[in-house]
GROMACS .gro file of C-alpha atoms in nm:
model
  377
    1MET     CA    1  -6.642  11.339  -8.883
    2PRO     CA    2  -6.864  11.332  -9.069
    3PRO     CA    3  -7.033  11.089  -8.829
    4LEU     CA    4  -7.287  10.942  -9.069
    5GLU     CA    5  -7.058  10.892  -9.366
    6VAL     CA    6  -6.948  10.542  -9.458
    7SER     CA    7  -6.640  10.428  -9.645
    8GLN     CA    8  -6.665  10.455 -10.022
    9ASP     CA    9  -6.538  10.124 -10.154
   10ARG     CA   10  -6.611  10.241 -10.508
   11GLU     CA   11  -6.630   9.881 -10.623
   12MET     CA   12  -6.817   9.828 -10.948
   13SER     CA   13  -7.050   9.536 -11.009
   14SER     CA   14  -6.912   9.226 -11.175
   15GLU     CA   15  -7.092   9.298 -11.501
   16MET     CA   16  -6.914   9.629 -11.563
   17ALA     CA   17  -6.602   9.677 -11.770
   18SER     CA   18  -6.261   9.802 -11.657
   19GLU     CA   19  -6.259  10.130 -11.470
   20ARG     CA   20  -5.974  10.364 -11.383
   21GLY     CA   21  -5.970  10.688 -11.194
   22ALA     CA   22  -5.795  10.914 -10.948
   23LEU     CA   23  -5.869  11.121 -10.639
   24LEU     CA   24  -5.663  11.429 -10.552
   25TRP     CA   25  -5.715  11.547 -10.196
   26LEU     CA   26  -5.568  11.874 -10.065
   27ARG     CA   27  -5.598  11.960  -9.694
   28ALA     CA   28  -5.499  12.238  -9.457
   29MET     CA   29  -5.523  12.175  -9.082
   30GLN     CA   30  -5.482  12.377  -8.764
   31LEU     CA   31  -5.437  12.191  -8.435
   32ARG     CA   32  -5.468  12.395  -8.115
   33PRO     CA   33  -5.416  12.236  -7.771
   34GLU     CA   34  -5.638  12.334  -7.484
   35LEU     CA   35  -5.503  12.563  -7.211
   36GLY     CA   36  -5.329  12.365  -6.939
   37VAL     CA   37  -5.241  12.079  -7.175
   38LEU     CA   38  -4.886  12.053  -7.315
   39PRO     CA   39  -4.763  12.136  -7.571
   40THR     CA   40  -4.934  12.477  -7.587
   41GLU     CA   41  -4.830  12.589  -7.938
   42ARG     CA   42  -5.059  12.573  -8.237
   43GLN     CA   43  -4.960  12.350  -8.525
   44HIS     CA   44  -5.040  12.408  -8.893
   45LEU     CA   45  -5.025  12.120  -9.140
   46LEU     CA   46  -5.060  12.091  -9.517
   47ASN     CA   47  -5.138  11.761  -9.688
   48ALA     CA   48  -5.157  11.642 -10.048
   49GLN     CA   49  -5.288  11.294 -10.123
   50LEU     CA   50  -5.322  11.120 -10.458
   51ARG     CA   51  -5.512  10.793 -10.487
   52LEU     CA   52  -5.507  10.600 -10.815
   53HIS     CA   53  -5.755  10.318 -10.855
   54ALA     CA   54  -5.826  10.062 -11.122
   55GLN     CA   55  -6.061   9.767 -11.161
   56GLY     CA   56  -6.116   9.506 -11.427
   57GLY     CA   57  -6.236   9.153 -11.490
   58ALA     CA   58  -6.576   8.990 -11.520
   59GLY     CA   59  -6.602   8.891 -11.153
   60SER     CA   60  -6.671   8.523 -11.224
   61ALA     CA   61  -6.478   8.222 -11.097
   62ALA     CA   62  -6.308   8.189 -11.437
   63GLN     CA   63  -6.236   8.563 -11.464
   64PRO     CA   64  -6.211   8.718 -11.116
   65ARG     CA   65  -6.244   9.092 -11.080
   66TRP     CA   66  -5.926   9.268 -10.966
   67THR     CA   67  -5.909   9.591 -10.768
   68LEU     CA   68  -5.597   9.804 -10.712
   69HIS     CA   69  -5.562  10.129 -10.513
   70LEU     CA   70  -5.224  10.304 -10.499
   71ASP     CA   71  -5.206  10.575 -10.236
   72ALA     CA   72  -4.939  10.848 -10.214
   73GLU     CA   73  -4.942  11.135  -9.965
   74HIS     CA   74  -4.717  11.409  -9.832
   75TRP     CA   75  -4.745  11.616  -9.511
   76GLN     CA   76  -4.573  11.943  -9.432
   77ALA     CA   77  -4.572  12.092  -9.080
   78GLU     CA   78  -4.508  12.446  -8.965
   79LYS     CA   79  -4.333  12.324  -8.646
   80ARG     CA   80  -4.157  12.002  -8.552
   81GLU     CA   81  -4.391  11.704  -8.548
   82ASP     CA   82  -4.340  11.351  -8.412
   83TRP     CA   83  -4.588  11.205  -8.669
   84ALA     CA   84  -4.692  10.924  -8.433
   85TRP     CA   85  -5.048  10.938  -8.570
   86LEU     CA   86  -4.921  10.881  -8.926
   87ARG     CA   87  -4.778  10.537  -8.848
   88PRO     CA   88  -5.010  10.240  -8.915
   89SER     CA   89  -5.196  10.098  -8.617
   90PRO     CA   90  -5.067   9.768  -8.475
   91ASP     CA   91  -5.347   9.552  -8.620
   92VAL     CA   92  -5.336   9.675  -8.981
   93ARG     CA   93  -5.162   9.513  -9.280
   94ALA     CA   94  -4.964   9.220  -9.151
   95LEU     CA   95  -4.771   9.153  -9.471
   96GLY     CA   96  -4.507   9.422  -9.514
   97SER     CA   97  -4.686   9.747  -9.438
   98PRO     CA   98  -4.463  10.028  -9.572
   99ARG     CA   99  -4.308  10.271  -9.330
  100ALA     CA  100  -4.359  10.640  -9.384
  101ARG     CA  101  -4.056  10.860  -9.455
  102LEU     CA  102  -4.055  11.085  -9.150
  103GLY     CA  103  -3.865  11.410  -9.097
  104ALA     CA  104  -3.884  11.689  -8.841
  105ARG     CA  105  -4.132  11.892  -9.049
  106HIS     CA  106  -4.235  11.664  -9.334
  107ALA     CA  107  -4.359  11.311  -9.393
  108SER     CA  108  -4.448  11.108  -9.700
  109ARG     CA  109  -4.586  10.762  -9.771
  110LEU     CA  110  -4.646  10.544 -10.076
  111GLN     CA  111  -4.847  10.227 -10.037
  112LEU     CA  112  -5.059   9.977 -10.223
  113ASP     CA  113  -5.363  10.021 -10.002
  114TRP     CA  114  -5.601   9.782 -10.179
  115ALA     CA  115  -5.502   9.487 -10.399
  116TYR     CA  116  -5.746   9.198 -10.417
  117LEU     CA  117  -5.941   8.959 -10.637
  118SER     CA  118  -6.316   8.901 -10.606
  119ALA     CA  119  -6.548   8.650 -10.769
  120ARG     CA  120  -6.916   8.566 -10.754
  121GLN     CA  121  -7.110   8.263 -10.871
  122ALA     CA  122  -7.459   8.132 -10.802
  123GLY     CA  123  -7.472   8.072 -10.429
  124TRP     CA  124  -7.133   8.208 -10.324
  125GLN     CA  125  -6.890   8.499 -10.341
  126ALA     CA  126  -6.527   8.537 -10.232
  127SER     CA  127  -6.246   8.794 -10.217
  128LEU     CA  128  -5.874   8.745 -10.153
  129GLY     CA  129  -5.598   9.000 -10.093
  130ARG     CA  130  -5.560   9.341  -9.930
  131GLN     CA  131  -5.918   9.459  -9.903
  132PRO     CA  132  -6.147   9.672  -9.683
  133ILE     CA  133  -6.329   9.466  -9.420
  134SER     CA  134  -6.646   9.598  -9.252
  135ARG     CA  135  -6.830   9.372  -9.009
  136GLY     CA  136  -7.035   9.598  -8.784
  137LEU     CA  137  -7.371   9.776  -8.790
  138GLY     CA  138  -7.279  10.086  -8.587
  139ARG     CA  139  -7.270  10.428  -8.752
  140ILE     CA  140  -7.047  10.605  -8.496
  141TRP     CA  141  -6.875  10.319  -8.313
  142SER     CA  142  -6.861   9.951  -8.400
  143VAL     CA  143  -6.767   9.684  -8.148
  144LEU     CA  144  -6.792   9.407  -8.410
  145ASP     CA  145  -6.545   9.561  -8.656
  146LEU     CA  146  -6.206   9.425  -8.549
  147HIS     CA  147  -6.023   9.531  -8.866
  148ALA     CA  148  -5.929   9.902  -8.858
  149PRO     CA  149  -6.272  10.045  -8.768
  150PHE     CA  150  -6.347  10.414  -8.811
  151GLN     CA  151  -6.345  10.621  -8.491
  152PRO     CA  152  -6.594  10.898  -8.404
  153LEU     CA  153  -6.318  11.162  -8.414
  154ASP     CA  154  -6.197  11.065  -8.762
  155LEU     CA  155  -6.240  11.380  -8.969
  156GLU     CA  156  -6.267  11.182  -9.292
  157ARG     CA  157  -6.407  10.840  -9.379
  158LEU     CA  158  -6.336  10.815  -9.748
  159TYR     CA  159  -6.161  10.477  -9.751
  160LYS     CA  160  -6.105  10.198  -9.501
  161PRO     CA  161  -5.748  10.065  -9.486
  162GLY     CA  162  -5.694   9.740  -9.674
  163ILE     CA  163  -5.649   9.423  -9.466
  164ASP     CA  164  -5.477   9.106  -9.587
  165ALA     CA  165  -5.765   8.858  -9.578
  166LEU     CA  166  -5.968   8.585  -9.742
  167LEU     CA  167  -6.345   8.636  -9.719
  168PHE     CA  168  -6.587   8.366  -9.838
  169GLU     CA  169  -6.967   8.378  -9.822
  170GLN     CA  170  -7.193   8.081  -9.903
  171SER     CA  171  -7.569   8.107  -9.940
  172LEU     CA  172  -7.752   7.850  -9.724
  173SER     CA  173  -8.112   7.941  -9.801
  174GLU     CA  174  -8.312   8.249  -9.884
  175GLY     CA  175  -8.194   8.524  -9.647
  176TRP     CA  176  -7.932   8.308  -9.470
  177SER     CA  177  -7.562   8.273  -9.546
  178SER     CA  178  -7.240   8.136  -9.398
  179GLN     CA  179  -6.945   8.379  -9.373
  180SER     CA  180  -6.583   8.269  -9.330
  181LEU     CA  181  -6.296   8.512  -9.276
  182ILE     CA  182  -5.922   8.449  -9.240
  183SER     CA  183  -5.684   8.744  -9.196
  184LEU     CA  184  -5.347   8.840  -9.055
  185HIS     CA  185  -5.276   9.121  -8.812
  186ARG     CA  186  -4.971   9.247  -8.626
  187GLU     CA  187  -4.990   9.184  -8.254
  188PRO     CA  188  -4.805   9.430  -8.025
  189THR     CA  189  -4.544   9.288  -7.790
  190PRO     CA  190  -4.656   9.251  -7.425
  191ASP     CA  191  -4.458   9.562  -7.324
  192GLY     CA  192  -4.631   9.769  -7.594
  193SER     CA  193  -4.312   9.821  -7.792
  194SER     CA  194  -4.355   9.919  -8.155
  195ALA     CA  195  -4.010   9.789  -8.251
  196ALA     CA  196  -4.130   9.432  -8.300
  197LYS     CA  197  -4.474   9.286  -8.353
  198GLN     CA  198  -4.583   8.928  -8.398
  199ARG     CA  199  -4.797   8.823  -8.691
  200GLU     CA  200  -5.115   8.660  -8.570
  201TRP     CA  201  -5.403   8.490  -8.745
  202HIS     CA  202  -5.763   8.600  -8.715
  203VAL     CA  203  -6.008   8.320  -8.802
  204GLN     CA  204  -6.380   8.395  -8.797
  205GLN     CA  205  -6.679   8.179  -8.883
  206GLY     CA  206  -7.025   8.326  -8.878
  207LEU     CA  207  -7.386   8.309  -8.979
  208ALA     CA  208  -7.568   8.609  -9.130
  209TRP     CA  209  -7.933   8.671  -9.203
  210SER     CA  210  -8.120   8.939  -9.395
  211ARG     CA  211  -8.497   8.973  -9.412
  212SER     CA  212  -8.741   9.248  -9.501
  213SER     CA  213  -8.755   9.394  -9.148
  214ASP     CA  214  -8.433   9.279  -8.982
  215LEU     CA  215  -8.079   9.163  -9.044
  216GLY     CA  216  -7.790   9.042  -8.833
  217GLN     CA  217  -7.482   8.830  -8.782
  218LEU     CA  218  -7.348   8.582  -8.527
  219TRP     CA  219  -6.988   8.466  -8.532
  220LEU     CA  220  -6.710   8.297  -8.339
  221ALA     CA  221  -6.349   8.404  -8.388
  222ARG     CA  222  -6.000   8.315  -8.275
  223ARG     CA  223  -5.759   8.608  -8.271
  224GLY     CA  224  -5.404   8.609  -8.129
  225GLY     CA  225  -5.480   8.357  -7.856
  226ARG     CA  226  -5.819   8.515  -7.776
  227THR     CA  227  -6.163   8.367  -7.817
  228VAL     CA  228  -6.412   8.625  -7.947
  229ILE     CA  229  -6.789   8.595  -7.988
  230GLY     CA  230  -6.984   8.859  -8.177
  231LEU     CA  231  -7.355   8.924  -8.226
  232GLY     CA  232  -7.515   9.205  -8.423
  233ALA     CA  233  -7.880   9.266  -8.507
  234GLN     CA  234  -8.077   9.548  -8.669
  235ARG     CA  235  -8.452   9.600  -8.672
  236LEU     CA  236  -8.602   9.833  -8.929
  237ASP     CA  237  -8.898  10.063  -8.867
  238LEU     CA  238  -8.932  10.001  -8.494
  239ALA     CA  239  -9.093  10.280  -8.287
  240GLY     CA  240  -9.041  10.517  -8.576
  241GLY     CA  241  -8.674  10.443  -8.633
  242ASP     CA  242  -8.413  10.180  -8.716
  243TRP     CA  243  -8.255  10.014  -8.410
  244TYR     CA  244  -7.934   9.813  -8.395
  245LEU     CA  245  -7.740   9.622  -8.130
  246GLU     CA  246  -7.382   9.492  -8.121
  247LEU     CA  247  -7.242   9.260  -7.852
  248LEU     CA  248  -6.883   9.137  -7.826
  249ALA     CA  249  -6.744   8.896  -7.565
  250HIS     CA  250  -6.374   8.810  -7.549
  251ARG     CA  251  -6.132   8.628  -7.322
  252GLY     CA  252  -5.772   8.501  -7.320
  253GLY     CA  253  -5.457   8.645  -7.472
  254ALA     CA  254  -5.147   8.793  -7.311
  255ALA     CA  255  -5.196   9.069  -7.052
  256SER     CA  256  -5.574   9.025  -7.058
  257ALA     CA  257  -5.801   9.037  -6.755
  258PRO     CA  258  -5.925   8.693  -6.637
  259GLY     CA  259  -6.269   8.577  -6.744
  260TRP     CA  260  -6.495   8.712  -7.013
  261GLN     CA  261  -6.491   9.083  -7.101
  262GLN     CA  262  -6.770   9.257  -7.290
  263ARG     CA  263  -6.836   9.541  -7.529
  264ALA     CA  264  -7.191   9.650  -7.611
  265LEU     CA  265  -7.341   9.908  -7.845
  266LEU     CA  266  -7.704  10.017  -7.872
  267GLY     CA  267  -7.803  10.262  -8.143
  268SER     CA  268  -8.099  10.408  -8.327
  269GLN     CA  269  -8.146  10.616  -8.641
  270TYR     CA  270  -8.445  10.841  -8.704
  271ARG     CA  271  -8.545  11.030  -9.015
  272LEU     CA  272  -8.697  11.336  -8.851
  273ARG     CA  273  -8.817  11.496  -9.174
  274PRO     CA  274  -8.701  11.503  -9.536
  275GLY     CA  275  -8.331  11.587  -9.531
  276TRP     CA  276  -8.286  11.542  -9.153
  277LEU     CA  277  -8.129  11.229  -8.999
  278LEU     CA  278  -8.063  11.172  -8.625
  279ASN     CA  279  -7.834  10.903  -8.484
  280LEU     CA  280  -7.805  10.808  -8.113
  281GLU     CA  281  -7.559  10.553  -7.973
  282LEU     CA  282  -7.466  10.416  -7.630
  283LEU     CA  283  -7.135  10.233  -7.586
  284ARG     CA  284  -7.025  10.029  -7.286
  285GLN     CA  285  -6.701   9.833  -7.248
  286SER     CA  286  -6.589   9.645  -6.939
  287ALA     CA  287  -6.218   9.653  -7.031
  288PRO     CA  288  -6.128   9.963  -7.239
  289GLN     CA  289  -5.763   9.864  -7.277
  290SER     CA  290  -5.792   9.516  -7.431
  291PRO     CA  291  -5.469   9.408  -7.605
  292GLY     CA  292  -5.528   9.284  -7.957
  293LEU     CA  293  -5.864   9.460  -8.002
  294PRO     CA  294  -5.917   9.804  -8.159
  295ALA     CA  295  -5.928  10.082  -7.902
  296LEU     CA  296  -6.270  10.250  -7.875
  297GLY     CA  297  -6.170  10.499  -7.605
  298ARG     CA  298  -6.020  10.488  -7.259
  299GLY     CA  299  -6.353  10.514  -7.075
  300ARG     CA  300  -6.622  10.255  -7.005
  301HIS     CA  301  -6.940  10.446  -7.091
  302TYR     CA  302  -7.003  10.678  -7.387
  303LEU     CA  303  -7.299  10.858  -7.537
  304ALA     CA  304  -7.309  11.005  -7.888
  305ALA     CA  305  -7.566  11.204  -8.085
  306ALA     CA  306  -7.521  11.289  -8.453
  307LEU     CA  307  -7.747  11.508  -8.667
  308SER     CA  308  -7.717  11.522  -9.046
  309TRP     CA  309  -7.898  11.789  -9.249
  310GLU     CA  310  -7.916  11.799  -9.628
  311ALA     CA  311  -7.959  12.174  -9.657
  312HIS     CA  312  -7.943  12.149 -10.036
  313PRO     CA  313  -7.884  11.861 -10.279
  314LEU     CA  314  -7.527  11.992 -10.305
  315LEU     CA  315  -7.474  12.090  -9.937
  316GLN     CA  316  -7.470  11.866  -9.629
  317VAL     CA  317  -7.418  11.970  -9.265
  318ASP     CA  318  -7.314  11.718  -8.995
  319LEU     CA  319  -7.314  11.788  -8.620
  320MET     CA  320  -7.201  11.538  -8.355
  321GLY     CA  321  -7.161  11.546  -7.978
  322LEU     CA  322  -6.970  11.290  -7.767
  323HIS     CA  323  -6.974  11.239  -7.391
  324GLN     CA  324  -6.762  11.013  -7.170
  325ARG     CA  325  -6.922  10.945  -6.833
  326GLU     CA  326  -6.617  10.859  -6.618
  327ASP     CA  327  -6.428  11.187  -6.662
  328ALA     CA  328  -6.731  11.396  -6.772
  329SER     CA  329  -6.551  11.509  -7.087
  330GLY     CA  330  -6.729  11.600  -7.407
  331GLN     CA  331  -6.646  11.680  -7.768
  332LEU     CA  332  -6.832  11.870  -8.042
  333LEU     CA  333  -6.771  11.811  -8.413
  334LEU     CA  334  -6.911  12.007  -8.708
  335GLY     CA  335  -6.873  11.914  -9.074
  336LEU     CA  336  -6.976  12.078  -9.403
  337LYS     CA  337  -6.969  11.919  -9.749
  338TRP     CA  338  -7.035  12.122 -10.063
  339GLN     CA  339  -7.045  11.956 -10.405
  340VAL     CA  340  -6.911  12.244 -10.614
  341ARG     CA  341  -6.909  12.047 -10.938
  342GLU     CA  342  -6.969  11.688 -11.041
  343ALA     CA  343  -6.603  11.602 -10.980
  344MET     CA  344  -6.511  11.863 -10.717
  345GLU     CA  345  -6.606  11.885 -10.350
  346LEU     CA  346  -6.518  12.127 -10.072
  347ARG     CA  347  -6.521  12.015  -9.709
  348ALA     CA  348  -6.472  12.184  -9.374
  349HIS     CA  349  -6.445  12.013  -9.035
  350TRP     CA  350  -6.414  12.164  -8.688
  351SER     CA  351  -6.375  11.987  -8.355
  352ARG     CA  352  -6.334  12.114  -7.998
  353PRO     CA  353  -6.378  11.988  -7.638
  354LEU     CA  354  -6.685  12.105  -7.448
  355SER     CA  355  -6.620  11.976  -7.096
  356GLY     CA  356  -6.381  11.784  -6.875
  357ALA     CA  357  -6.067  11.859  -6.674
  358ALA     CA  358  -5.728  11.919  -6.835
  359GLY     CA  359  -5.634  11.551  -6.819
  360SER     CA  360  -5.968  11.415  -6.944
  361GLU     CA  361  -5.995  11.216  -7.266
  362PHE     CA  362  -6.153  11.476  -7.493
  363ARG     CA  363  -5.994  11.783  -7.330
  364GLN     CA  364  -5.650  11.644  -7.416
  365LEU     CA  365  -5.735  11.641  -7.787
  366GLY     CA  366  -5.772  12.017  -7.814
  367GLN     CA  367  -5.927  12.190  -8.115
  368ALA     CA  368  -5.891  12.095  -8.480
  369LEU     CA  369  -5.989  12.280  -8.796
  370GLN     CA  370  -5.958  12.124  -9.140
  371LEU     CA  371  -6.032  12.263  -9.486
  372SER     CA  372  -6.010  12.025  -9.781
  373LEU     CA  373  -6.063  12.008 -10.156
  374LEU     CA  374  -6.138  11.678 -10.329
  375MET     CA  375  -6.116  11.635 -10.705
  376HIS     CA  376  -6.220  11.312 -10.876
  377HIS     CA  377  -6.131  11.194 -11.223
   0.00000   0.00000   0.00000
């Protein structure tokens, strides 16, 4: 949550001068397991996060624009915590991702989250370094985003993790461009051990188009011994809404099922009335546990509905419901954002299971309540 929020890259245009700033983020969380699911005790967590960012440079080939984001955070727990969720996922930051300092009731981390150069000239643009990569069209899920995609249950979507990559885009004609991506990711060992991971290349070559009523992308990738084909398309103002489709086919790699496996996403977005936005998405995946690809859930079929209401120019309300067909489990998420001042924002997020047995996917997550204060400078 919030389901309709996108990452804020906060990248200035190449014509602007140097910019420096900071974000201080204070959070209080309560995690409460569902009855019949162990452990049964509530957990209270406090978090303080400071993100310093700076940009400079003209953004031309002679004077590339540089972007740096230094991220420091500290967690404090009321009871003992294993902090497994604080460790970076296996496919993020191949080149020396820092390890968090973990204790029984506290954890801290300091990392250079973004550090990259970007340049733009007539007909092309490029970026090199640790940068956010977003490839998909989905608002809730994205089957095309293979680099640390957001998940529907993420309570915050302020920043995407930086990925070590080279991204180059060349204009071919009006509305058409060639996109080339080379990145590194850490591949888990076949037994799933986190003690050692192999560094693997991700190479992707694609074609993108953008016209007045539609846009899309088609690409072929090689990732850790796997062949991956992706297709995404969006049609604007169709049957009263915007419709988008993502298809992903993959095969090969260690511990993978034989033959081609698929992931598919169909979504639509409707503006019901001024200030009201409705999102619907269907997700299907033939092989939920696909080594080397981001996990989108342990089921094969999902349905999501998200409603966003701008109650006031300074107040936004987000409501989202998720359903997994195989185990009939469901999840409800509610988010509030209040812009108290120009540089201060209050947020509240609440999540709880609605259906499913004790061992079902969403029932295992339990309830979560988060209150947060964001201050920008």
